Tab-separated table of C-alpha atoms in Angstrom:
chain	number	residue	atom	x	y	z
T	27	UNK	CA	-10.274	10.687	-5.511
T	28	UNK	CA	-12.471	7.573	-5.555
T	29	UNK	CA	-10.832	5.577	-8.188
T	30	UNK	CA	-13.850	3.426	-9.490
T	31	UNK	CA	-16.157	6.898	-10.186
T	32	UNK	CA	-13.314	8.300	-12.102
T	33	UNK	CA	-13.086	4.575	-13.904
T	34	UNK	CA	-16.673	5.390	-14.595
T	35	UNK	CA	-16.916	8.496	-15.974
T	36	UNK	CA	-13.080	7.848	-18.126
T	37	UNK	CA	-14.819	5.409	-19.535
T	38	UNK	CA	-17.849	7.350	-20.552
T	39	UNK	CA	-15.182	10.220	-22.149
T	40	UNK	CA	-13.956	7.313	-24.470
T	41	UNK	CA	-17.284	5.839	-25.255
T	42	UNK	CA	-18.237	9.325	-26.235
T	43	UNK	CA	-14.693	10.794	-27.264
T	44	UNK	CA	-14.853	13.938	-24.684
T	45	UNK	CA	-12.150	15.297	-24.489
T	46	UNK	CA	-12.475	14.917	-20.356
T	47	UNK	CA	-8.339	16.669	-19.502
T	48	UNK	CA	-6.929	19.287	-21.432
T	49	UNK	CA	-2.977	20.644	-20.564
T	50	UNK	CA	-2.888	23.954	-21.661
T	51	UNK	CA	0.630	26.119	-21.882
T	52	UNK	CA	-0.520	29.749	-20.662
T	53	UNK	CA	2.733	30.895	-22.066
T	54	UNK	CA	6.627	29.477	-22.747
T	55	UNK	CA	8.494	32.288	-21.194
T	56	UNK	CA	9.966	31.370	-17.781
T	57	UNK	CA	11.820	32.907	-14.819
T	58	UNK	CA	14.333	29.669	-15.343
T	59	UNK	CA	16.315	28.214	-17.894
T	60	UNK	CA	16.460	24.553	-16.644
T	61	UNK	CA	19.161	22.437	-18.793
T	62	UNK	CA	16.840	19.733	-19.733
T	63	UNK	CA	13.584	21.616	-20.877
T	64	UNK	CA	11.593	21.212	-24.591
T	65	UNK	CA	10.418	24.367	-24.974
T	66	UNK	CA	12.025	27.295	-26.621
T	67	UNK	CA	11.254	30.529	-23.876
T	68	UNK	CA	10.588	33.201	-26.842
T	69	UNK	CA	7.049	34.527	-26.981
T	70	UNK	CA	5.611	34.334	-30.849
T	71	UNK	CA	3.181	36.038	-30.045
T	72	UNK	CA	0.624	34.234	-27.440
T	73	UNK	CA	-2.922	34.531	-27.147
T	74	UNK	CA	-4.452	37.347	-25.820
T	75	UNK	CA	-6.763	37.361	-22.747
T	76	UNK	CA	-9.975	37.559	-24.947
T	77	UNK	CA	-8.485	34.674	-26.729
T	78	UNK	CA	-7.367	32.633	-24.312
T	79	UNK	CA	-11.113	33.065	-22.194
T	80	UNK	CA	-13.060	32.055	-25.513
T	81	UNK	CA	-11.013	28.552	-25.530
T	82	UNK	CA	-11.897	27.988	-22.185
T	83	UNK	CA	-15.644	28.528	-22.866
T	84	UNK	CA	-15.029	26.429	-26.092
T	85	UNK	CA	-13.615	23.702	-23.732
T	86	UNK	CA	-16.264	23.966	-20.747
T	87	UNK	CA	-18.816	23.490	-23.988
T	88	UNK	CA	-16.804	20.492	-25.032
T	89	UNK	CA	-17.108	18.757	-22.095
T	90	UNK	CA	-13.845	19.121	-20.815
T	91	UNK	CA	-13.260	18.520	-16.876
T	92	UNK	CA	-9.545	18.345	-15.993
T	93	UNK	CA	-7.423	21.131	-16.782
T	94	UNK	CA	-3.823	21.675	-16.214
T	95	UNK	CA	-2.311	25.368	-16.628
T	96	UNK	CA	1.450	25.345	-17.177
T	97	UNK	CA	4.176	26.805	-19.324
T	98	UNK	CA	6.690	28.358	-19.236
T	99	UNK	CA	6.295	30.089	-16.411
T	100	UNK	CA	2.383	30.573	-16.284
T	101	UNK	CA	2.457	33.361	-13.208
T	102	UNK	CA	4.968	35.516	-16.080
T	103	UNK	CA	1.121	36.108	-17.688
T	104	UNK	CA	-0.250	39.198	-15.544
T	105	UNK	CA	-3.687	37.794	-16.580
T	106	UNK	CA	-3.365	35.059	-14.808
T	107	UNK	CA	-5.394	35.461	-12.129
T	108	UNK	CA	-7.755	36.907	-14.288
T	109	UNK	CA	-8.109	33.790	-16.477
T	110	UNK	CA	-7.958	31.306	-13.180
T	111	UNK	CA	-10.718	32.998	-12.123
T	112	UNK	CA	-12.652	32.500	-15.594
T	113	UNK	CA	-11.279	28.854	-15.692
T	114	UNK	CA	-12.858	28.106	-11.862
T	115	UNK	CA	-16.060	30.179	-13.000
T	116	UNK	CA	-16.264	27.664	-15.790
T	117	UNK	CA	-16.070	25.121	-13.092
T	118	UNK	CA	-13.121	23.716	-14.428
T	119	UNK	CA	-10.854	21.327	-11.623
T	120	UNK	CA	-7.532	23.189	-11.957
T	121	UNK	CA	-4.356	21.598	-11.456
T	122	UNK	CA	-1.533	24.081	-11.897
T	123	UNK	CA	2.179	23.766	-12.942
T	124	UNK	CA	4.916	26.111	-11.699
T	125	UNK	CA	7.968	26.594	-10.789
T	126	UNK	CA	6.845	28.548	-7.755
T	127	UNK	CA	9.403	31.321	-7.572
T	128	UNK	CA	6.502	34.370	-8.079
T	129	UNK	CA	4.136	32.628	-5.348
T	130	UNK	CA	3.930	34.822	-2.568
T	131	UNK	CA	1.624	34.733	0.654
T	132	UNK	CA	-1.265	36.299	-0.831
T	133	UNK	CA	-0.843	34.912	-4.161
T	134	UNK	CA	-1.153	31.276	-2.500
T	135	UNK	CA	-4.460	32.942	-0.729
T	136	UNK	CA	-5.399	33.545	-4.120
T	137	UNK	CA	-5.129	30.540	-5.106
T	138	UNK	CA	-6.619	28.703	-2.656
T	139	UNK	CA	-9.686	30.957	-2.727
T	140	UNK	CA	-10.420	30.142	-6.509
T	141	UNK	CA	-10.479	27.021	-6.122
T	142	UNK	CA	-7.402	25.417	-7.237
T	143	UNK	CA	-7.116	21.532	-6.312
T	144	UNK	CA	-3.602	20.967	-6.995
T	145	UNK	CA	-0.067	22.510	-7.717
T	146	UNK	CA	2.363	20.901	-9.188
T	147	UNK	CA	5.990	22.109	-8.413
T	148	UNK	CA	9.304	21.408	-9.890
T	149	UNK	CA	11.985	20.415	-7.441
T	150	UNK	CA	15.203	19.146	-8.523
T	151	UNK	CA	17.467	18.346	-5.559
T	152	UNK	CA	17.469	19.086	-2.309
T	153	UNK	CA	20.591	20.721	-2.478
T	154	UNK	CA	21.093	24.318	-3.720
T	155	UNK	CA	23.572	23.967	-5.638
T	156	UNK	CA	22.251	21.008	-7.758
T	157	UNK	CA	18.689	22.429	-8.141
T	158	UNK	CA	19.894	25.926	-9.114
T	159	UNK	CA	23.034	23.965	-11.740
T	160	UNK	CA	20.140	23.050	-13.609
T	161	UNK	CA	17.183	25.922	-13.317
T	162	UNK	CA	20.155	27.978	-14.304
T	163	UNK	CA	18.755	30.178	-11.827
T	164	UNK	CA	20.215	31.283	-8.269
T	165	UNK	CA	18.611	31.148	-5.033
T	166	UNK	CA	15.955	29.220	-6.913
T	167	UNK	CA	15.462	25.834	-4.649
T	168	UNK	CA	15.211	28.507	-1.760
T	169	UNK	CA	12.639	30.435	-3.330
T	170	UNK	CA	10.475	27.793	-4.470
T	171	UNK	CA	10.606	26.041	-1.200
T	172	UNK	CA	9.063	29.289	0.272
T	173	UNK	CA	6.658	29.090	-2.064
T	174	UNK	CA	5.398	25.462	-1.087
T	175	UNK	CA	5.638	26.665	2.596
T	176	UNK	CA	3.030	29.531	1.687
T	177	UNK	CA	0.861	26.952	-0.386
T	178	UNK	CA	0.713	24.463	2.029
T	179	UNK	CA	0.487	26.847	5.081
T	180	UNK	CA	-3.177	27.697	3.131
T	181	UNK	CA	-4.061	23.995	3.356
T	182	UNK	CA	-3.485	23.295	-0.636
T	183	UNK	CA	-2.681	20.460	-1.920
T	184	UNK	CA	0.493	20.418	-3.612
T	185	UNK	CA	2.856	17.660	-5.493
T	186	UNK	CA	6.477	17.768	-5.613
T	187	UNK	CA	7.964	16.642	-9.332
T	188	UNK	CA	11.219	15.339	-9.576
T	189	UNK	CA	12.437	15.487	-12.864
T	190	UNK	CA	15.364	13.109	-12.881
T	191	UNK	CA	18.407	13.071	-14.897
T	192	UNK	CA	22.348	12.915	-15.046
T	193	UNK	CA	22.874	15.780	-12.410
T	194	UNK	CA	19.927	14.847	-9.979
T	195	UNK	CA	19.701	11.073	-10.573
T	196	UNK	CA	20.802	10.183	-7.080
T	197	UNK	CA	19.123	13.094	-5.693
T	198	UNK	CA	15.605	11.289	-4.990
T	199	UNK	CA	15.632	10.630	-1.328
T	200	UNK	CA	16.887	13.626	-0.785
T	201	UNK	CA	14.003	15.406	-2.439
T	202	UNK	CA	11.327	12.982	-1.287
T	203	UNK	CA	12.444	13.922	2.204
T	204	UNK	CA	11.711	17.636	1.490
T	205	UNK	CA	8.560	17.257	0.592
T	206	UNK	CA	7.900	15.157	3.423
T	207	UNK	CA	8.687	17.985	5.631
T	208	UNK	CA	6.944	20.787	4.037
T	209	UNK	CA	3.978	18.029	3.848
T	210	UNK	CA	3.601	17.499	-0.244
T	211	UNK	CA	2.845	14.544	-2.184
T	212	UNK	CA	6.174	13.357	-4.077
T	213	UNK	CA	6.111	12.156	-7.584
T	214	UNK	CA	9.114	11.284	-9.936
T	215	UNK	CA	9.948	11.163	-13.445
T	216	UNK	CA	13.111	9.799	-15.316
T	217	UNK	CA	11.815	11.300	-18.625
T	218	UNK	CA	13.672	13.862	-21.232
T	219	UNK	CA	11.906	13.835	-24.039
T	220	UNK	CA	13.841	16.209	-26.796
T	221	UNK	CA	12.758	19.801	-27.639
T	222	UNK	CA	9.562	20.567	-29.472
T	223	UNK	CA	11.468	21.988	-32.592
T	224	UNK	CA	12.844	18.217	-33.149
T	225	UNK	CA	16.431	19.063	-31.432
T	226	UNK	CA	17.724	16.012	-29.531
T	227	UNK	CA	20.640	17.470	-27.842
T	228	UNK	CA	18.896	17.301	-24.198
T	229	UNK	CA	18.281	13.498	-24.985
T	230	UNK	CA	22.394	13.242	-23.657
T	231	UNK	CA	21.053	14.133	-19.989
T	232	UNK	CA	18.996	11.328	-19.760
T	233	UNK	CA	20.110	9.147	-16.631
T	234	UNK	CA	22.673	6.079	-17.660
T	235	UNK	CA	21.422	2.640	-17.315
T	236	UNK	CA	23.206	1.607	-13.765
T	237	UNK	CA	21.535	4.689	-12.138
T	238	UNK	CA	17.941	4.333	-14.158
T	239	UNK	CA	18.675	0.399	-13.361
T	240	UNK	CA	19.406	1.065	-9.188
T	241	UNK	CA	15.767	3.601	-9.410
T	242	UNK	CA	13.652	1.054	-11.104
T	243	UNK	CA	15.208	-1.958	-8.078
T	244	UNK	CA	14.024	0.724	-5.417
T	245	UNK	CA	11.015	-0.550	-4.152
T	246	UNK	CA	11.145	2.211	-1.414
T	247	UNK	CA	10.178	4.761	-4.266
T	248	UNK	CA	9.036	2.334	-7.075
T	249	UNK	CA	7.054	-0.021	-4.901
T	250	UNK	CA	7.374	-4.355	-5.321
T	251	UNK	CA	6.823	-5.581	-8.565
T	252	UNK	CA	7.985	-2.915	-10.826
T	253	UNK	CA	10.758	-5.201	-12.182
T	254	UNK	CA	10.221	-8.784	-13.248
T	255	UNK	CA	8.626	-10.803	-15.897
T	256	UNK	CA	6.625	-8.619	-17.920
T	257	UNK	CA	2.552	-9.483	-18.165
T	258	UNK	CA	1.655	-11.946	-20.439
T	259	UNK	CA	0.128	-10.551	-23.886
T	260	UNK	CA	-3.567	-11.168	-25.130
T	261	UNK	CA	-6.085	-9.713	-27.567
T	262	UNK	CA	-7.160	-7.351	-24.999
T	263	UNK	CA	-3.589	-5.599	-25.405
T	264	UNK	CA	-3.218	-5.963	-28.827
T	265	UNK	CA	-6.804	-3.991	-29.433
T	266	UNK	CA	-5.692	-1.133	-27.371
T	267	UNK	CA	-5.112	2.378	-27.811
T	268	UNK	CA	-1.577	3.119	-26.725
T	269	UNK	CA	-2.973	5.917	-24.300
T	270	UNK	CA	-5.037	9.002	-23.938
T	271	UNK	CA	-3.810	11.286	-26.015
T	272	UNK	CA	-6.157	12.317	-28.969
T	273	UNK	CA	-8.933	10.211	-27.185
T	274	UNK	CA	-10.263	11.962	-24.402
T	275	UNK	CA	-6.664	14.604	-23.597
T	276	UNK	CA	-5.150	16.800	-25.672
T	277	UNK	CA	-2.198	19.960	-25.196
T	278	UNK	CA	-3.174	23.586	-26.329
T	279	UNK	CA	0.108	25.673	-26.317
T	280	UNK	CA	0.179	29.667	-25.962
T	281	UNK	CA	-0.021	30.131	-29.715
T	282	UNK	CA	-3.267	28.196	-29.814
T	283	UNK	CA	-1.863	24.836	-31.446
T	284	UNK	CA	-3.347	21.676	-30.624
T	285	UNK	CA	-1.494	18.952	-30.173
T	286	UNK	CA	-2.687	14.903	-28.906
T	287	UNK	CA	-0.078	15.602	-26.038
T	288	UNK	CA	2.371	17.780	-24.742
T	289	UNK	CA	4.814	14.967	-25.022
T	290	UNK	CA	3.594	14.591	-28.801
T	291	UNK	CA	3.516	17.599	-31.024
T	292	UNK	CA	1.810	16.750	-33.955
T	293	UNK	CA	0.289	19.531	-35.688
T	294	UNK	CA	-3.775	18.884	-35.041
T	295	UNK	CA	-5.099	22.329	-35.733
T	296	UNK	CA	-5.111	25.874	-34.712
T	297	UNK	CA	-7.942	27.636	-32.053
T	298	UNK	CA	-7.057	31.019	-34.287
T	299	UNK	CA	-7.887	29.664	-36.999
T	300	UNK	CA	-10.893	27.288	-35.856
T	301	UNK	CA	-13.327	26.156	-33.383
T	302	UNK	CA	-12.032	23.667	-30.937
T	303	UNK	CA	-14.789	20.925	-31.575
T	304	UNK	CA	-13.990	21.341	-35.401
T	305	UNK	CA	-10.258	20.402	-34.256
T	306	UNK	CA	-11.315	17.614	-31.753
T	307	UNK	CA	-13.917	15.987	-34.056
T	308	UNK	CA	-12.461	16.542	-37.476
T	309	UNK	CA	-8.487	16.675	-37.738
T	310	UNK	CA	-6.739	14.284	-39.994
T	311	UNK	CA	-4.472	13.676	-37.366
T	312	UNK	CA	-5.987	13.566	-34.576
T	313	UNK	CA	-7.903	10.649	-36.547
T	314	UNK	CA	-5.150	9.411	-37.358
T	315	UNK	CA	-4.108	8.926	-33.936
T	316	UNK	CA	-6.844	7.439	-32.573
T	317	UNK	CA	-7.000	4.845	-35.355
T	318	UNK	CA	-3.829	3.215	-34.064
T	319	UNK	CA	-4.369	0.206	-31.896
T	320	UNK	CA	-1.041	-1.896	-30.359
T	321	UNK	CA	-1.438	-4.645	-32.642
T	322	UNK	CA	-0.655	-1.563	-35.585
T	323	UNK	CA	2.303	-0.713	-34.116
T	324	UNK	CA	5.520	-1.846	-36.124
T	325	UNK	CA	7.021	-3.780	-33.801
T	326	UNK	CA	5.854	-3.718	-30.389
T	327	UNK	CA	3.329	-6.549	-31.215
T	328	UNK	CA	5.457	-9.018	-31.342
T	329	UNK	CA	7.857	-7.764	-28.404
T	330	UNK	CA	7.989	-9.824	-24.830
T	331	UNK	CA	7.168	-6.126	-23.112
T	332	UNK	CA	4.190	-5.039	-24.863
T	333	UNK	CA	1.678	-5.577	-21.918
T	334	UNK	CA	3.638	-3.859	-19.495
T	335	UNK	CA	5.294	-1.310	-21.464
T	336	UNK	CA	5.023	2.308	-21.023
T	337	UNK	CA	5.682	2.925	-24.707
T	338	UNK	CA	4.898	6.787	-25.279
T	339	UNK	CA	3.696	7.431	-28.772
T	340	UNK	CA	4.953	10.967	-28.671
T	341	UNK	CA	8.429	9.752	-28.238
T	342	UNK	CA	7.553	7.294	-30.851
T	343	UNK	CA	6.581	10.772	-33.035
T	344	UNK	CA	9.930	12.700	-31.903
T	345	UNK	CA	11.922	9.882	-32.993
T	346	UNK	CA	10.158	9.749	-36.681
T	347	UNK	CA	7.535	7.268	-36.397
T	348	UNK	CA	4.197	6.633	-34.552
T	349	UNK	CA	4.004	3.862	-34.940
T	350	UNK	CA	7.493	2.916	-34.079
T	351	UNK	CA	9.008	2.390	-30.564
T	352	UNK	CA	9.599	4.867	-28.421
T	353	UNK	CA	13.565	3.913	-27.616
T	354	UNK	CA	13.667	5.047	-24.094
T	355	UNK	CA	10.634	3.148	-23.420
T	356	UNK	CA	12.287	0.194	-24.923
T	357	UNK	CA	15.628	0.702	-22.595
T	358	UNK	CA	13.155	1.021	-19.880
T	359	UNK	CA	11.173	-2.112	-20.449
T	360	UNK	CA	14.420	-3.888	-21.346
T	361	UNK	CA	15.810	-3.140	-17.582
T	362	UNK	CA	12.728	-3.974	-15.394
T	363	UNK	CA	12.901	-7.177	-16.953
T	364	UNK	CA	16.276	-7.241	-17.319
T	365	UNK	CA	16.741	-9.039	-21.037
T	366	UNK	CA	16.071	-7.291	-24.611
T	367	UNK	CA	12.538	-6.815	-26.393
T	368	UNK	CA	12.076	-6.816	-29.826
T	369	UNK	CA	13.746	-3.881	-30.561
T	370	UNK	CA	16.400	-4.991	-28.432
T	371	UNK	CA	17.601	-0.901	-27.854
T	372	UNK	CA	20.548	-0.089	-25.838
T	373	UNK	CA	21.398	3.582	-24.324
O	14	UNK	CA	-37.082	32.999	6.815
O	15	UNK	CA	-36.762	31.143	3.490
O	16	UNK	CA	-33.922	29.290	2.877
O	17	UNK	CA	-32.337	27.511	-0.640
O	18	UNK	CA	-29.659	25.189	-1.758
O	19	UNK	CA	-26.059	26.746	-2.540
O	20	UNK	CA	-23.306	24.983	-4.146
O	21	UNK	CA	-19.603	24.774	-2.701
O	22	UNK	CA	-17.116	27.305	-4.116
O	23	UNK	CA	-14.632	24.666	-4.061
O	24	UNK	CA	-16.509	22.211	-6.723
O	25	UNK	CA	-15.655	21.328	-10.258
O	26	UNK	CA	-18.368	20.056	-12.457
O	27	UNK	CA	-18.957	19.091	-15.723
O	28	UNK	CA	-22.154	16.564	-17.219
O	29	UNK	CA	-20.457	13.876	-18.817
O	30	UNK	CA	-22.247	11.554	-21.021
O	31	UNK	CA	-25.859	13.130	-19.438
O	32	UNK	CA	-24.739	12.740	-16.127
O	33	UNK	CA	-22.810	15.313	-13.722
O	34	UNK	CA	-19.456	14.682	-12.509
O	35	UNK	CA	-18.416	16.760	-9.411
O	36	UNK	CA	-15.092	16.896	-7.806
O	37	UNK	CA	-13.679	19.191	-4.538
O	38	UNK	CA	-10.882	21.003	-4.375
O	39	UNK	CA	-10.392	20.652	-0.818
O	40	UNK	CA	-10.395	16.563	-0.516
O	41	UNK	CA	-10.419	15.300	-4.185
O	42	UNK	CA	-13.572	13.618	-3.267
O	43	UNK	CA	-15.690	12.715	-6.655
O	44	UNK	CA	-19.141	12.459	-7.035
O	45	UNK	CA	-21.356	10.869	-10.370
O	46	UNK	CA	-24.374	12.120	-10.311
O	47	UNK	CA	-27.613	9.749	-11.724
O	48	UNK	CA	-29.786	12.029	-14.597
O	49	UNK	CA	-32.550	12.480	-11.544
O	50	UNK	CA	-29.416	13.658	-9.121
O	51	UNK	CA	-27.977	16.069	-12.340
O	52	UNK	CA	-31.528	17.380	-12.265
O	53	UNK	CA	-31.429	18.246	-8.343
O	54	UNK	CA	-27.617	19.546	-8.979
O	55	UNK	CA	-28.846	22.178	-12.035
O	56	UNK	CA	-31.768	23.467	-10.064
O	57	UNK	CA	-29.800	24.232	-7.232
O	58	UNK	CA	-28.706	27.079	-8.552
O	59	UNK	CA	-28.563	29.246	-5.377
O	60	UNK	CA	-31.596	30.474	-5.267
O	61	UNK	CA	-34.424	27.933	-4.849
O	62	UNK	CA	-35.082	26.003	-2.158
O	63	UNK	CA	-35.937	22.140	-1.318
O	64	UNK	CA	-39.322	22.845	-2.242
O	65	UNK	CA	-38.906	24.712	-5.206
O	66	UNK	CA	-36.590	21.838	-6.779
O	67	UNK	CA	-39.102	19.317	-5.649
O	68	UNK	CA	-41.463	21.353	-8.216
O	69	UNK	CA	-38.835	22.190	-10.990
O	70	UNK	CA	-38.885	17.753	-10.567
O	71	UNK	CA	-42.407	17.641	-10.650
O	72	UNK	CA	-42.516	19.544	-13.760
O	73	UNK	CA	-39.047	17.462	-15.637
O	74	UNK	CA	-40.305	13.976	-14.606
O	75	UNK	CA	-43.653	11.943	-13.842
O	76	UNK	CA	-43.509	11.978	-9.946
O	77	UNK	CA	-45.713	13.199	-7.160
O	78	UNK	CA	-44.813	16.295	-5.166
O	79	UNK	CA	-44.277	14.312	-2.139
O	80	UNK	CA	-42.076	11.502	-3.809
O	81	UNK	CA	-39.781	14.390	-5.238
O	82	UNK	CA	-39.562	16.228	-2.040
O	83	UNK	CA	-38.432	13.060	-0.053
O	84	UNK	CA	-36.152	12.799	-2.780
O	85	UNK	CA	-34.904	16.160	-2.743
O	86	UNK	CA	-34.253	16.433	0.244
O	87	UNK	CA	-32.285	12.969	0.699
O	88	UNK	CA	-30.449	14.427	-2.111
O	89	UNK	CA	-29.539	17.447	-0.505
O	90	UNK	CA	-28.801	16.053	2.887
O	91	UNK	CA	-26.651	13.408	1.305
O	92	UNK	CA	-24.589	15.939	-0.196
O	93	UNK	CA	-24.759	18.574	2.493
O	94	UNK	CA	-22.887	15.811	4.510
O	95	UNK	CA	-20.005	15.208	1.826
O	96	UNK	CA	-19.553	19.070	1.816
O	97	UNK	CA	-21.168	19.557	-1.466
O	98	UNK	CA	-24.234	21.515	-1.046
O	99	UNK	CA	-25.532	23.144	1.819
O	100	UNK	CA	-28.929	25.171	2.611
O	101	UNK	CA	-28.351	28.641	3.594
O	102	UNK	CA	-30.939	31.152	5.394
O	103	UNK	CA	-31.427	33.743	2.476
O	104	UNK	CA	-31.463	33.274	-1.520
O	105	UNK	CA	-28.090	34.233	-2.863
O	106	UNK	CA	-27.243	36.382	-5.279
């Protein structure tokens, strides 16, 4: 993607506050029970097809460009080919997120004939017997490595996600390797963020310091530069939002609750209830949200790491605040630079 | 044999801020379109040709037939060449 046209038209979603990328949750039952996951796998009661389909039009109305489909498991929904289809008719880009164990052959046909320009896939380890410890699930890794075979065998562009944590932390080679071979794009992500109904417990599996520490001083899979003196702080930072969420992205989930982010599950408003652009223009928190600038924050202003900090405000939420630090963020900033911030966290 | 201006299947698009924003599937490339280029991109809807979008600019903006047909057809070729349009033999649809 040519970086400085999607510069230009990001910054004409903020300078008009479209919301540009939507994530939206298809469902939250899954075919896995990974060890680490948010979400709780009971269905309340999602939205129907007709539902679902009328939020899309409501979105393709709104402006909306970029939109991620995950869950759950969002191939458990046996509309959803049916409601790909109406997502690519709306001329939607479609990036999907899956576990991968229910793509077959000629579903990956499928999806490479509507359209799709990018799958997402969950790989833990390269060994069995890690990935399937966590997915809870036998015979998974082998499955879903099948599954990226078929995808890629139909020329689609897929990602490999490596979730990392206690039981997989030294597993990242391993899995950038695979993807290598079945030719996927590698990406990986040291975050557990606690469960959407406020329970921590899955914070525990977060990787310790001397293996987050060893990650962050591999440049092989970090790149140069990653650790060292953080960037210098000016107005500029201070007078910025802390990211997209609320802006120009926001989560839908299965039940038709809006949230800024996936990662930050504020209560915005409800697409049963009411009409998207009555959410997106006119929610107290969503407003709220958007109102906060760095130099609001409690006490990031004032911390060494601020400019370089990937503070998440959705943690910030989960942890009771905001406008508070985001703790993990904190521990994060705290070993690229190797010295305490302001908050001065420790794991 | 008339011919007309199809989209690719592949394409996501969406007018941002009054201008269109198209991106493949098949090689991430991104195109934004100017207002005169969103024009050319909403006429070619499949079923008119070069000429027929040179009028539909005649009748949008204040420019001679033969100014909006060179530009048309740049247009088109441009984008034929990134993958993004292409003229077929017979009108779709």
């Amino acid at each position: 993607m040519t970086a400085s046209v999607m510069d230009r038209v990001r910054d004409r979603a903020v300078a008009d506050r479209i919301p540009i990328s939507v994530h939206f949750d298809l469902t939250y039952r899954c075919n896995e029970r990974c060890v680490h996951c948010y979400l709780d796998h009971e269905d309340h009661g999602e939205m129907t097809t007709a539902e679902v389909t009328d939020v899309l039009d409501q979105l393709a109305s709104a402006g909306t460009l970029f939109l991620v489909f995950s869950g759950g498991e969002l191939l458990l929904r046996k509309d959803f080919f049916e409601l790909l289809a109406y997502a690519r008719q709306l001329q939607f880009d479609v990036k999907i997120k899956t576990n991968a164990m229910l793509i077959t052959q000629a579903r990956a046909e499928r999806i490479r004939d509507l359209g799709v320009r990018q799958i997402q896939i969950s790989v833990y380890s390269h060994r069995p017997e890690v990935h399937d410890a966590i997915t809870k699930v036998r015979g998974s890794l082998e499955r879903t490595i099948a599954a990226i075979r078929f995808l890629r065998d139909c020329g689609l562009n897929v990602t490999v996600a490596n979730v990392l944590m206690r039981q997989n932390a030294s597993d990242y080679h391993g899995v950038r390797a695979l993807a290598e071979e079945l030719g996927a794009n590698y990406t990986l992500d040291p975050t557990i963020t606690p469960k959407m109904n406020g329970d921590t417990s899955v914070v525990a599996l977060r990787m310790p310091e001397p293996q987050l520490l060893r990650l962050f001083k591999d440049s092989s899979v970090v790149g140069d530069g990653f650790c060292g003196v953080p960037a210098a702080v000016d107005a500029e930072t201070l007078d910025s939002a802390a990211c997209s969420a609320g802006h120009i992205a926001c989560y839908i989930s299965p039940y038709g609750d809006v949230y800024p982010c996936v990662q930050f599950p504020l209560p915005s408003g409800n697409l049963r209830q009411q009409r998207f652009t009555d959410v997106w223009w006119h929610s107290p928190q969503l407003n709220e949200v958007r109102s906060i600038r760095v130099r609001d924050l409690t006490t990031c202003p004032s911390c060494t790491y601020v400019a370089s900090c990937t503070r998440c405000p959705g943690l910030a939420y989960m942890e009771g605040n905001m406008r508070g630090p985001s703790s993990a963020d904190c521990d994060k900033s705290k070993l690229r630079a190797g010295a305490p911030g302001a908050e001065g966290t420790s794991l | 044999m008339s011919t007309c201006v199809v989209r690719g299947d592949k394409l996501a698009a969406r007018k941002v801020g009054g201008e269109m924003v198209i991106l493949s599937a098949e090689d991430s490339s991104m195109f934004l379109l100017n207002e005169v280029g969103t024009a050319i991109w909403e006429a070619a809807d499949g079923r008119r040709s070069i000429q027929a979008i040179a009028d539909v600019l005649c009748a949008e903006y204040d420019v001679d037939r033969a100014t909006a047909l060179a530009d048309v057809t740049e247009f088109v070729e441009s984008l034929a060449a990134a993958g993004i349009l292409s003229v077929a033999d017979e009108a779709a649809g």
